[in-house]
Coordinates of C-alpha atoms in Angstrom, one line a residue:
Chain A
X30 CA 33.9 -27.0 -18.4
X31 CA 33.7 -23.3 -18.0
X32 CA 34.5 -21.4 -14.8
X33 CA 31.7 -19.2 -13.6
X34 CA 30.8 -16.0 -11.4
X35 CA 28.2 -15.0 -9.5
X36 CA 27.2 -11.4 -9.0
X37 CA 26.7 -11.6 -5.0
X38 CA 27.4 -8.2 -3.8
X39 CA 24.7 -5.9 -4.8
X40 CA 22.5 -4.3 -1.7
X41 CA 18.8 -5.3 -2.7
X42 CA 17.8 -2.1 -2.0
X43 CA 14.2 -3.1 -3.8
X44 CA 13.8 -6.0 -1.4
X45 CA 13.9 -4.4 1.4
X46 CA 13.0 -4.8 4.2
X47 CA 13.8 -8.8 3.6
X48 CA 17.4 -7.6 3.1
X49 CA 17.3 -5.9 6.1
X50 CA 18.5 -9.4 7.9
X51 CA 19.6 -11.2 4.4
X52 CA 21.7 -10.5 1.5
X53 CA 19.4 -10.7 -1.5
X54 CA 21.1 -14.2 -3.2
X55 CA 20.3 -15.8 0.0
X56 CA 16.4 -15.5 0.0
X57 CA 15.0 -18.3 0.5
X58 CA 12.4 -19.6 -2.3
X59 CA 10.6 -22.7 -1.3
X60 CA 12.9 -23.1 2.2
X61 CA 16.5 -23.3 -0.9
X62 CA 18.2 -19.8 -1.5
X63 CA 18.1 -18.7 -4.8
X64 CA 22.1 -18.6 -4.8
X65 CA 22.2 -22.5 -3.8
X66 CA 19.9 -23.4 -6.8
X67 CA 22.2 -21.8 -8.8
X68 CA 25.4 -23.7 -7.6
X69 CA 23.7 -27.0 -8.0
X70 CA 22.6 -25.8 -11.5
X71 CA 26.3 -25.1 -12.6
X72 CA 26.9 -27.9 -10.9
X73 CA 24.7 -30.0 -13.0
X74 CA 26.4 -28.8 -16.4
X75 CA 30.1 -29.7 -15.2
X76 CA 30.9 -26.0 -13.7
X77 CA 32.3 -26.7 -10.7
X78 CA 35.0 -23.6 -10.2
X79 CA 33.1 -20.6 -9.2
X80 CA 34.1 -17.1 -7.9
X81 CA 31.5 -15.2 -6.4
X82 CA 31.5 -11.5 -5.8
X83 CA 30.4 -10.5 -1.6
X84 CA 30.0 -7.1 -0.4
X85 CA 26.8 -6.3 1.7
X86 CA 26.1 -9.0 4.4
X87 CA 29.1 -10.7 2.3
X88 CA 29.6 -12.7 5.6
X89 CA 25.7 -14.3 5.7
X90 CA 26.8 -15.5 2.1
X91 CA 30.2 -17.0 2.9
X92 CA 29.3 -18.9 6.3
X93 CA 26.0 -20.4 4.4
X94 CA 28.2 -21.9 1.5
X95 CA 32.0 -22.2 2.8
X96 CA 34.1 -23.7 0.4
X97 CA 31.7 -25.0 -1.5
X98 CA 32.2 -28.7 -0.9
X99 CA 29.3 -29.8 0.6
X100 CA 27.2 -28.5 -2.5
X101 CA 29.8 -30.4 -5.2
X102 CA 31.9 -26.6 -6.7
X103 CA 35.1 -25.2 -5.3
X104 CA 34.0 -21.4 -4.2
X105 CA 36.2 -18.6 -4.5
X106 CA 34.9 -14.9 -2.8
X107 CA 36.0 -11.8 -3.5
X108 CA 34.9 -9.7 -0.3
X109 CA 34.0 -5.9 -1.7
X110 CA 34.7 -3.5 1.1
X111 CA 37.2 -3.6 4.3
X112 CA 37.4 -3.4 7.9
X113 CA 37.3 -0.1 10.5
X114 CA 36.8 -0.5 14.4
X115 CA 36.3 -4.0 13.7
X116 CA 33.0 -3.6 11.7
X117 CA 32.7 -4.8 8.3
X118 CA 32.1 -1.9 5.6
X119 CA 31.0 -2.7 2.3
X120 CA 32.1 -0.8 -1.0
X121 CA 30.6 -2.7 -3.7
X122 CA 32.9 -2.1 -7.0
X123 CA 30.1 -2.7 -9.1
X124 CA 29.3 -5.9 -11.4
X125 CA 32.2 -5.4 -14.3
X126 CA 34.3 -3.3 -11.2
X127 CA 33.8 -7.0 -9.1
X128 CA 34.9 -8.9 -12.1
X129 CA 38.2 -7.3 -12.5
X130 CA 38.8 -7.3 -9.0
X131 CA 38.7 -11.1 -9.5
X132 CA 40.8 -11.5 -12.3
X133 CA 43.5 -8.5 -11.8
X134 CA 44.4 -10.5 -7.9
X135 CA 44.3 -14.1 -9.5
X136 CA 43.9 -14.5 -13.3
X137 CA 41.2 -16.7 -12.3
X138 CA 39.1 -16.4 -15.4
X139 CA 41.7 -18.0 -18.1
X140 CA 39.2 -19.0 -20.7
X141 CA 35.2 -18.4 -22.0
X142 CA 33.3 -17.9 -18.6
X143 CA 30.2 -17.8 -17.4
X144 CA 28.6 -14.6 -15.5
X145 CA 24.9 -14.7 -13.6
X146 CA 22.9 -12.3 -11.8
X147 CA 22.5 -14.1 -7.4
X148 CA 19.1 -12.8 -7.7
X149 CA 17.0 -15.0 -9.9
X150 CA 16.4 -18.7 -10.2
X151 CA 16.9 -20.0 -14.3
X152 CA 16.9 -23.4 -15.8
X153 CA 18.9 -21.9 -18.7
X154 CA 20.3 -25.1 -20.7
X155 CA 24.2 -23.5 -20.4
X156 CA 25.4 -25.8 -22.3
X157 CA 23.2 -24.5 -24.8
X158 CA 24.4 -21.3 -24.2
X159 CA 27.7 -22.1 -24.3
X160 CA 27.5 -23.5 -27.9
X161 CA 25.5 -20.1 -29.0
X162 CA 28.1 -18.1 -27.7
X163 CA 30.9 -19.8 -29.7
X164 CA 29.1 -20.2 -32.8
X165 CA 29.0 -16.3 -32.5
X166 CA 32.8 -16.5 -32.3
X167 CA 32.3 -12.7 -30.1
X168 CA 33.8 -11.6 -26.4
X169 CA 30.4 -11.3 -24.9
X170 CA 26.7 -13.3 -25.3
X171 CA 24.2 -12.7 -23.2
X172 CA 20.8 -14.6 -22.8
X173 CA 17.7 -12.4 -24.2
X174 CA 14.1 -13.0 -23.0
X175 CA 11.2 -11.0 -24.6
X176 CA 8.8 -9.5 -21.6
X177 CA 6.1 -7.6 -21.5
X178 CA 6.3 -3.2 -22.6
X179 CA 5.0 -2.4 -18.9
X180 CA 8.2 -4.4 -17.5
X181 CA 10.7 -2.6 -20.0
X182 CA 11.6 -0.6 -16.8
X183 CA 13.6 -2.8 -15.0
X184 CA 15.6 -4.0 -17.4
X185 CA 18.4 -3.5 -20.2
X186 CA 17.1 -3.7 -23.2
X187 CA 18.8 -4.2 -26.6
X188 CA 18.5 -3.5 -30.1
X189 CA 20.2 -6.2 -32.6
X190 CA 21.2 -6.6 -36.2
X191 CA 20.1 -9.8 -38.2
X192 CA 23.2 -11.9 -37.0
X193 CA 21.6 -10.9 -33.5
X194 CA 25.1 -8.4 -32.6
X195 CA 23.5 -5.8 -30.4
X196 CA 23.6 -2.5 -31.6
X197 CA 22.5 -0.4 -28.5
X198 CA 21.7 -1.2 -24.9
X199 CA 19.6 1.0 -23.4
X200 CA 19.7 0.3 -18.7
X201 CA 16.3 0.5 -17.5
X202 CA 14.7 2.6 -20.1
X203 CA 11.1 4.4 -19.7
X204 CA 8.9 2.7 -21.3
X205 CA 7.8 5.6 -23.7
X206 CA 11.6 5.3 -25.0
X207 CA 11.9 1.5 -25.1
X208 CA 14.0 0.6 -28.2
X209 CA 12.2 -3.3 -27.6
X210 CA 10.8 -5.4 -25.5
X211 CA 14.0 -8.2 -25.8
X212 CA 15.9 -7.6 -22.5
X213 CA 18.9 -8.8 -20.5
X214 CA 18.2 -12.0 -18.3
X215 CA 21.5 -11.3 -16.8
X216 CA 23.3 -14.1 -17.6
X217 CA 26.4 -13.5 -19.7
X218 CA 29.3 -15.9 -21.2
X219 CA 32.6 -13.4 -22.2
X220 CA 36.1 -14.3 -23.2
X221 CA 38.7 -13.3 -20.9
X222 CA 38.8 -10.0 -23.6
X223 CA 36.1 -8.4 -21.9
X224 CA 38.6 -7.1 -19.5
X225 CA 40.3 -4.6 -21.9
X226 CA 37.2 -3.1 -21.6
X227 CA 36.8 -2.6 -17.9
X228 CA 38.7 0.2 -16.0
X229 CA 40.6 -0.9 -13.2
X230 CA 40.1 0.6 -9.6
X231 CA 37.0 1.9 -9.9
X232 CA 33.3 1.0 -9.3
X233 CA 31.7 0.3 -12.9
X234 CA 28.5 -1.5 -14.0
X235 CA 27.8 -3.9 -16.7
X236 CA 24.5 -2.8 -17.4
X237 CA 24.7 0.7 -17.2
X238 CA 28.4 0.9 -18.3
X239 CA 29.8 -2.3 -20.2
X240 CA 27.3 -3.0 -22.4
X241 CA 26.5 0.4 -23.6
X242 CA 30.2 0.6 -24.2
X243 CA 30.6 -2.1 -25.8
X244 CA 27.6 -2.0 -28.3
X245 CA 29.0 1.9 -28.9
X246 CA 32.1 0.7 -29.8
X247 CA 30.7 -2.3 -32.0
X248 CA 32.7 -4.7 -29.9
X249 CA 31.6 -8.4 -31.2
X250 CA 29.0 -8.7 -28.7
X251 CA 25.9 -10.7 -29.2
X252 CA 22.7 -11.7 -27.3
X253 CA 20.9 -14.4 -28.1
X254 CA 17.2 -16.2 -27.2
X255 CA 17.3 -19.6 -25.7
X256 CA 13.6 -20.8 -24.0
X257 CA 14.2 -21.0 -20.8
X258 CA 12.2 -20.2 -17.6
X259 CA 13.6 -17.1 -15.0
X260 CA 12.6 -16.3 -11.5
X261 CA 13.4 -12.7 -11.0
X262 CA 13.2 -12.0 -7.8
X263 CA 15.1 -8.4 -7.8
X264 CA 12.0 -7.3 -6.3
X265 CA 9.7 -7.4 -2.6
X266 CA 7.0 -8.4 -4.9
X267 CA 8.3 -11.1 -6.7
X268 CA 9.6 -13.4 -4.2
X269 CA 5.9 -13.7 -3.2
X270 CA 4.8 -14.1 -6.8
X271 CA 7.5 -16.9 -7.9
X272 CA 7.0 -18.8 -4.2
X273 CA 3.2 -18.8 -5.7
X274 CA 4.0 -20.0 -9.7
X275 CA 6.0 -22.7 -8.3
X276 CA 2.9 -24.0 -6.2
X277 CA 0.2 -23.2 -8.5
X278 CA 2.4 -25.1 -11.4
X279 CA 2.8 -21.6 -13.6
X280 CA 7.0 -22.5 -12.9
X281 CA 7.9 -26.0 -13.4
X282 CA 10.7 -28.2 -12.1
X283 CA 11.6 -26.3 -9.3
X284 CA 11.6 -28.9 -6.2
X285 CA 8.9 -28.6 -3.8
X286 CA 10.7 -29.5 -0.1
X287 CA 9.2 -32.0 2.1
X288 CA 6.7 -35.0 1.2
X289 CA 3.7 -35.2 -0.9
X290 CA 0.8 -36.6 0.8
X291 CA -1.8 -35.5 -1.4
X292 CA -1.9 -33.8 -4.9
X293 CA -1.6 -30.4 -3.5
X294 CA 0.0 -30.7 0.1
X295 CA 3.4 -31.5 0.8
X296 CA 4.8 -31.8 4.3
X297 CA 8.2 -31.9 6.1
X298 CA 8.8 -34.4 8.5
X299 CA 6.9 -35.0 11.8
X300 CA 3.8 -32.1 11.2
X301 CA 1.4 -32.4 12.9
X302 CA -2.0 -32.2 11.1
X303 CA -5.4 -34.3 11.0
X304 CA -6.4 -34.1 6.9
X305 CA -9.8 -34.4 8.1
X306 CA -10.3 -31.9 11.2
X307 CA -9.0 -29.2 8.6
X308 CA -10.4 -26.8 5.5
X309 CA -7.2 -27.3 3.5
X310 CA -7.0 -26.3 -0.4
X311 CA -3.9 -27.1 -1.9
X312 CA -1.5 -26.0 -3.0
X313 CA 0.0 -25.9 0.6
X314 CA 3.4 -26.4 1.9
X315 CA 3.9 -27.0 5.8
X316 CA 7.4 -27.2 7.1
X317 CA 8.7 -29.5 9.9
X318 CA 7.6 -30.2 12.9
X319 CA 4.6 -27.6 12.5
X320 CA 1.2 -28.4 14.5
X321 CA -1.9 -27.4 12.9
X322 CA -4.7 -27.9 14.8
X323 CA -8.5 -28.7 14.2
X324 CA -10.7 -26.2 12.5
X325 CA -8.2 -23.8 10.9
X326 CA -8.4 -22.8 7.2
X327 CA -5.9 -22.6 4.7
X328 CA -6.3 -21.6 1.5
X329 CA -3.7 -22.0 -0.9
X330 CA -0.8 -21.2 -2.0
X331 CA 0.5 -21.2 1.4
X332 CA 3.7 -21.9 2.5
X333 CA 3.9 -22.4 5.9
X334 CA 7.6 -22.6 7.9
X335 CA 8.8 -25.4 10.5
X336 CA 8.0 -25.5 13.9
X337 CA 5.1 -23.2 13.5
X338 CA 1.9 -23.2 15.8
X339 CA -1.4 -22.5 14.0
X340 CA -4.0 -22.4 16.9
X341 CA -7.8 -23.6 16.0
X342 CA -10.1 -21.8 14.1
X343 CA -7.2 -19.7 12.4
X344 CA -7.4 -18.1 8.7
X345 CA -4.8 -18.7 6.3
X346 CA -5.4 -17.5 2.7
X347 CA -2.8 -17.3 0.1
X348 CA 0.0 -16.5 2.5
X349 CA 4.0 -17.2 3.5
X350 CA 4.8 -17.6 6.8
X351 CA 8.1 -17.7 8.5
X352 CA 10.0 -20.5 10.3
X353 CA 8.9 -20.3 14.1
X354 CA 5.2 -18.4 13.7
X355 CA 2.8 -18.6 15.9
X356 CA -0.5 -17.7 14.9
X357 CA -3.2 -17.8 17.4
X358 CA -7.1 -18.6 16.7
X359 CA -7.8 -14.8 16.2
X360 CA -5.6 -14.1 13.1
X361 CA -7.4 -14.2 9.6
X362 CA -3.9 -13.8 7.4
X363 CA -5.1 -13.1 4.1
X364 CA -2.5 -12.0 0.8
X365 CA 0.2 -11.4 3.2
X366 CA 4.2 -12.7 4.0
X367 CA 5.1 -13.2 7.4
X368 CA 8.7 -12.6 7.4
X369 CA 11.0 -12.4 10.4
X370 CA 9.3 -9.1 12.1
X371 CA 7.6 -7.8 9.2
X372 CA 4.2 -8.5 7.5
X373 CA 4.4 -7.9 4.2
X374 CA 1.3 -7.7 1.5
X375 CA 1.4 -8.9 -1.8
X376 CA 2.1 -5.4 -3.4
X377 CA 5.1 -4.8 -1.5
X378 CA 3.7 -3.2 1.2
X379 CA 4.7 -3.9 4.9
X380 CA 4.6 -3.2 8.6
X381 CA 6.7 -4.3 11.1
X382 CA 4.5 -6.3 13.6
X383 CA 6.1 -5.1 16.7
X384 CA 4.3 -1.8 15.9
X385 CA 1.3 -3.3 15.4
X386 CA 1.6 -4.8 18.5
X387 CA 0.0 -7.9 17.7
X388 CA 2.4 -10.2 19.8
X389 CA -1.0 -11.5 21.2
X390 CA -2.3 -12.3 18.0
X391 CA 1.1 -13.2 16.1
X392 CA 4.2 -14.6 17.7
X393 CA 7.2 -16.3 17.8
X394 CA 6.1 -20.1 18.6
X395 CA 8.7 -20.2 20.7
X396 CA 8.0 -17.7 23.2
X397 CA 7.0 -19.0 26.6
X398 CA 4.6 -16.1 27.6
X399 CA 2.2 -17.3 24.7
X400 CA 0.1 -18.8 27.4
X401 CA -0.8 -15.6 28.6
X402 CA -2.4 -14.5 25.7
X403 CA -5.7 -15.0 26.8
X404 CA -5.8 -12.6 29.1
X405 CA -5.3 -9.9 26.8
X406 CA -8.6 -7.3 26.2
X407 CA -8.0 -7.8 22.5
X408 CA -7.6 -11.1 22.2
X409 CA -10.6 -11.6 24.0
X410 CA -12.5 -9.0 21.9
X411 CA -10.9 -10.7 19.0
X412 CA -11.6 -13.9 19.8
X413 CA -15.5 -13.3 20.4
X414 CA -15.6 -11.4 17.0
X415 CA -14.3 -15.1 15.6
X416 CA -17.3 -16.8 17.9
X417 CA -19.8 -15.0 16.7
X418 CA -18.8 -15.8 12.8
X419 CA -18.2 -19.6 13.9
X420 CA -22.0 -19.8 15.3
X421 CA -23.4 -18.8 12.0
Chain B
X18 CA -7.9 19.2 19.4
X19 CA -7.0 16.5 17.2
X20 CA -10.6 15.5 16.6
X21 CA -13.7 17.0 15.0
X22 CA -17.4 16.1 14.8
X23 CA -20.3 16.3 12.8
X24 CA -23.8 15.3 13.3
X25 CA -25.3 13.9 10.6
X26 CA -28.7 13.0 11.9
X27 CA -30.5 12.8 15.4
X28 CA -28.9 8.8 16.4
X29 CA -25.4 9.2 13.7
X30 CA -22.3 11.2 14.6
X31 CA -19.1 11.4 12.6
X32 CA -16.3 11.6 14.2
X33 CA -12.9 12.8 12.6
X34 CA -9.6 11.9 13.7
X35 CA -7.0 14.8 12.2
X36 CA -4.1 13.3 13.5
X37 CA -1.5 10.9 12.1
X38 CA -1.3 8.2 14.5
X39 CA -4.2 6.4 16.9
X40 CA -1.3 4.4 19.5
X41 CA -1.1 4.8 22.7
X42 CA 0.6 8.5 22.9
X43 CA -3.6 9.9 21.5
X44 CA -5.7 7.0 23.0
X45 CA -6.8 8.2 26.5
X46 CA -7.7 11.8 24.8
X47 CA -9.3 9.7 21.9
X48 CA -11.8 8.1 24.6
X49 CA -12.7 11.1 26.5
X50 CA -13.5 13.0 23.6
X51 CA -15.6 9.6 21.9
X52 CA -17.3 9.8 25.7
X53 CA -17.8 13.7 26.0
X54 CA -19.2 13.9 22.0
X55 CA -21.2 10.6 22.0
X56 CA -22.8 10.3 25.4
X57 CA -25.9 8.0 25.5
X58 CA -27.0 10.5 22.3
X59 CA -25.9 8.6 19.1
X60 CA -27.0 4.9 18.6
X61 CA -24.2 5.5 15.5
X62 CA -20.7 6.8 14.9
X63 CA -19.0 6.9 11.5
X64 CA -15.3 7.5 12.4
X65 CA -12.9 8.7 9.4
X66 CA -9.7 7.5 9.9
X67 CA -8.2 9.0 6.6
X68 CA -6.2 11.0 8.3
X69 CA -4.7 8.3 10.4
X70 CA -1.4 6.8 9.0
X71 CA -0.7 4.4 11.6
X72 CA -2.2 2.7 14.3
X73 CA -1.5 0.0 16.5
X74 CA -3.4 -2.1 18.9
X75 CA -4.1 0.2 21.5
X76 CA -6.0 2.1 18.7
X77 CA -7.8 -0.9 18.3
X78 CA -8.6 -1.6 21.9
X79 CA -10.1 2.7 22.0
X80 CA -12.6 1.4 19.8
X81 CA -13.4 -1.5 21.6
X82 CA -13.6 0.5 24.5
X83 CA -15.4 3.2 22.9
X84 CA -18.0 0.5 21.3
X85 CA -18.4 -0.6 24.9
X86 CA -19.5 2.3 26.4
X87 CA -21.8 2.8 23.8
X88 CA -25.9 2.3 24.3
X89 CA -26.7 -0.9 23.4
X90 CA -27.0 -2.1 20.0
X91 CA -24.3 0.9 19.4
X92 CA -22.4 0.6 16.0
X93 CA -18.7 1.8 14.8
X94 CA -18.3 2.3 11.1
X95 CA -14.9 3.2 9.8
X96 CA -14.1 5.2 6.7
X97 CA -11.6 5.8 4.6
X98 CA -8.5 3.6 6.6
X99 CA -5.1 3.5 5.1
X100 CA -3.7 0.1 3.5
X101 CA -1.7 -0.3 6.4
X102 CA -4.2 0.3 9.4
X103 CA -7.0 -1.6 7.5
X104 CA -4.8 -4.1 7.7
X105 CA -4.5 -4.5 11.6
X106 CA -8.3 -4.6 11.3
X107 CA -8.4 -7.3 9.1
X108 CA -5.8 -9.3 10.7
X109 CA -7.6 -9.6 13.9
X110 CA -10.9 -9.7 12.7
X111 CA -11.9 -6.2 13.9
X112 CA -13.3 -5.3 10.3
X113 CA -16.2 -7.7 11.2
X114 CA -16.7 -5.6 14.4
X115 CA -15.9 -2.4 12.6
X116 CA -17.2 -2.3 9.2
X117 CA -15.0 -0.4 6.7
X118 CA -16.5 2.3 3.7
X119 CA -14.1 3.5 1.4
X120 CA -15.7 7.3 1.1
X121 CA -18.2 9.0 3.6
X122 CA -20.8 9.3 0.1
X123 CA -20.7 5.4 1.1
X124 CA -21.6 5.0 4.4
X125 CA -24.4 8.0 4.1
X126 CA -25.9 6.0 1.2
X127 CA -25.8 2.8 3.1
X128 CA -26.8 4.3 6.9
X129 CA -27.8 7.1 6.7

């Protein structure tokens, strides 16, 4: 089967501030980074030789997935940057610029390959894909999905001919200059040819660069549409919005963690709830070892994390909370993502918590001055606010 | 200096905050001026926080303060909050203590 790469360096500057303590391909969707579903769906279609491309936080990337082995593939990094004073400094060559890196050290991509964005979860049929792209009998195929005119933006879009060989690619367009609505999944199969057409020693892009060349220079390069469903999560907004299609059944296939004990709640091991001490609506996913006590709500989708504490009479509505939260009775958590430090609304806003200072009403579960909460003014005001609306 | 008032009738005061953050740093002037303005005079304060871009929980426990020095049956209405301070409010419930308006027009066709 084909070799593959994955396109693992880039900085997520539009998922920040998540990125701020990961490297995009290793959010976490549903507890499994995106990166990892992505090996065990190569995996699944025979691809077991992939290279993967590591710049900013390369290092988060490399220690999570060593060698490979223990997720079935045989890994092979290519670290963008170098070291000074002993610290790390990234220099990300660009996409096309990471490819060549790869193959001018090694030769490592010797016949039709496989190329995919580390940012979005597919359950593209590759084989599929494979067979498209040689039927075309061109250097370069990628996989088309038709979105919506108001998304144009992110994307490269393309214009095609009737035996689907793109004529123009046009990065991130406006949407008043659109050429179509088809766009680039990111998920390419080339011949080793492609090459010729990347300089050497130099940053260069494939959407912004490659393509456009290409297409220019009427290069056999096609793109073609196979049904498939795609996870984006490029952006702070969307890691919210696919966590939420996966519960609420808009994405299917993509394994829920844990066990299901009713249609809409699944749980990790050892959690501590009582089904019938809480207002729970589904769909709701509670991690390991989490307690939930009696009389908190939780309306879903609502992921919570493991070893979480969600104190009595607590509010959850269509939230994400992080591994290790505690929330105490006061909190009514509403369209929000609890991640690490930072609370995060639904439309991409967020404020770090420590700022707030809110480590009475929000903490880590962990933290052994939680019992002192109580005698904090606001807490108490809080907590007599929540008394009130409990007596009626 | 960083605050301004207006009476709107003989028991409703608004109360502007022209500065960008309510934390701990414009807290204690915060309350001296709520006490000095408000006195036993006004049963109601409309505070517009538009101005306000961030505030923490000290802002939060001003109000509380100032609500508790109030006369009894006192009332704090807040108008115009930012996405972000809203937020604290509703996080901790304080948006049942403190009801939010959008735009003054609001609260002076509901209160007033």
């Amino acid at each position: 089967m084909m070799k593959a790469m994955i396109l693992a360096a880039g900085k997520g500057t539009r998922v920040w501030p998540i990125t701020k303590t990961i490297p995009k391909p290793m959010i976490p969707i549903l507890r499994t980074p995106i990166m990892e579903s992505l090996l065990l769906h190569f995996k699944k279609f025979g691809i077991e030789e992939i290279a993967v491309n590591t710049s900013y936080m390369g290092s988060e990337i490399e220690n999570y997935f060593r060698d490979g082995n223990q997720f079935g593939v045989n890994l092979l990094y290519s670290y963008e940057g170098y070291m000074k004073d002993k610290q790390l400094i990234s220099n990300a060559l660009g996409s096309a610029g990471g490819m060549k890196k790869i193959q001018q050290s090694t030769q490592f991509f010797d016949d039709t390959f496989i190329v995919v964005c580390g940012d979005a979860w597919v359950d593209l049929d590759i084989q599929k894909a494979f067979e498209s792209h040689k039927e075309k009998e061109g250097i370069a195929t990628i996989i088309l999905q038709d979105v919506p005119l108001s998304e144009v933006h992110k994307y490269g879009v393309v214009r095609r001919n009737e035996f689907g060989q793109i004529l123009e690619f046009q990065e991130k367009p406006k949407i008043s200059q659109a050429i179509s609505t088809t766009i680039n999944t990111g998920i390419y199969i080339f011949e080793p040819e492609i090459f010729d057409y990347i300089p050497i020693d130099k940053a260069y892009d494939i959407g912004s660069e490659l393509f456009p060349k290409l297409a220019k220079l009427n290069v056999p390069f096609y793109g073609v549409d196979i049904d498939f469903q795609w996870a984006d999560v490029g952006g702070i907004k969307d890691i919210w919005r696919t966590t939420s299609d996966i519960l609420t059944k808009k994405i299917v296939g993509y394994p829920i963690p844990g066990k299901q004990v009713t249609e809409n709640i699944w749980c990790g091991l050892n959690v501590d709830i009582d089904l019938s001490e809480v207002n729970i609506q589904g769909p709701v996913y509670i991690g390991s070892g989490t307690i939930i006590k009696k009389g908190v709500t939780i309306i879903g989708p609502v992921t919570i994390g493991a070893y979480c504490v969600i104190e009595q009479g607590a509010i959850l509505e269509r939230c994400s909370i992080d591994d290790y939260t505690w929330i105490s009775e006061v909190v009514n958590l509403k369209d929000k993502v609890i991640f690490g430090e930072y609370c995060i609304d639904h439309g991409g806003e967020y404020v770090e918590l420590q700022n707030w200072q809110v480590d009475w009403a929000i903490n880590d579960s962990r933290n052994h001055f939680l019992t002192h909460t109580s005698e904090n003014d606001l807490y108490r005001a809080s907590l007599a606010v929540a008394n009130i609306e409990r007596s009626f | 200096m960083n605050f301004s008032n207006k009476k709107i009738n003989q028991s409703i005061l608004l109360i502007s905050i022209d500065h960008p953050r309510l934390d701990a740093s414009s807290t204690p002037d915060f309350k001296e001026y709520f006490s000095n303005v408000v006195k036993s005079q006004f049963s109601k304060v409309v505070l517009d926080l538009s101005s306000v871009k961030f505030m923490d929980s000290s802002g939060l426990g001003a109000l509380i303060f100032c609500l508790k020095n109030m006369v009894v049956n006192g009332e704090i209405v807040i108008v115009g909050a930012q996405a972000n301070v809203l937020g604290l409010f509703t996080l901790t419930r304080m948006d049942r203590l403190f009801t939010h308006y959008g735009e003054l027009s609001d609260v002076l066709a509901e209160i007033a």
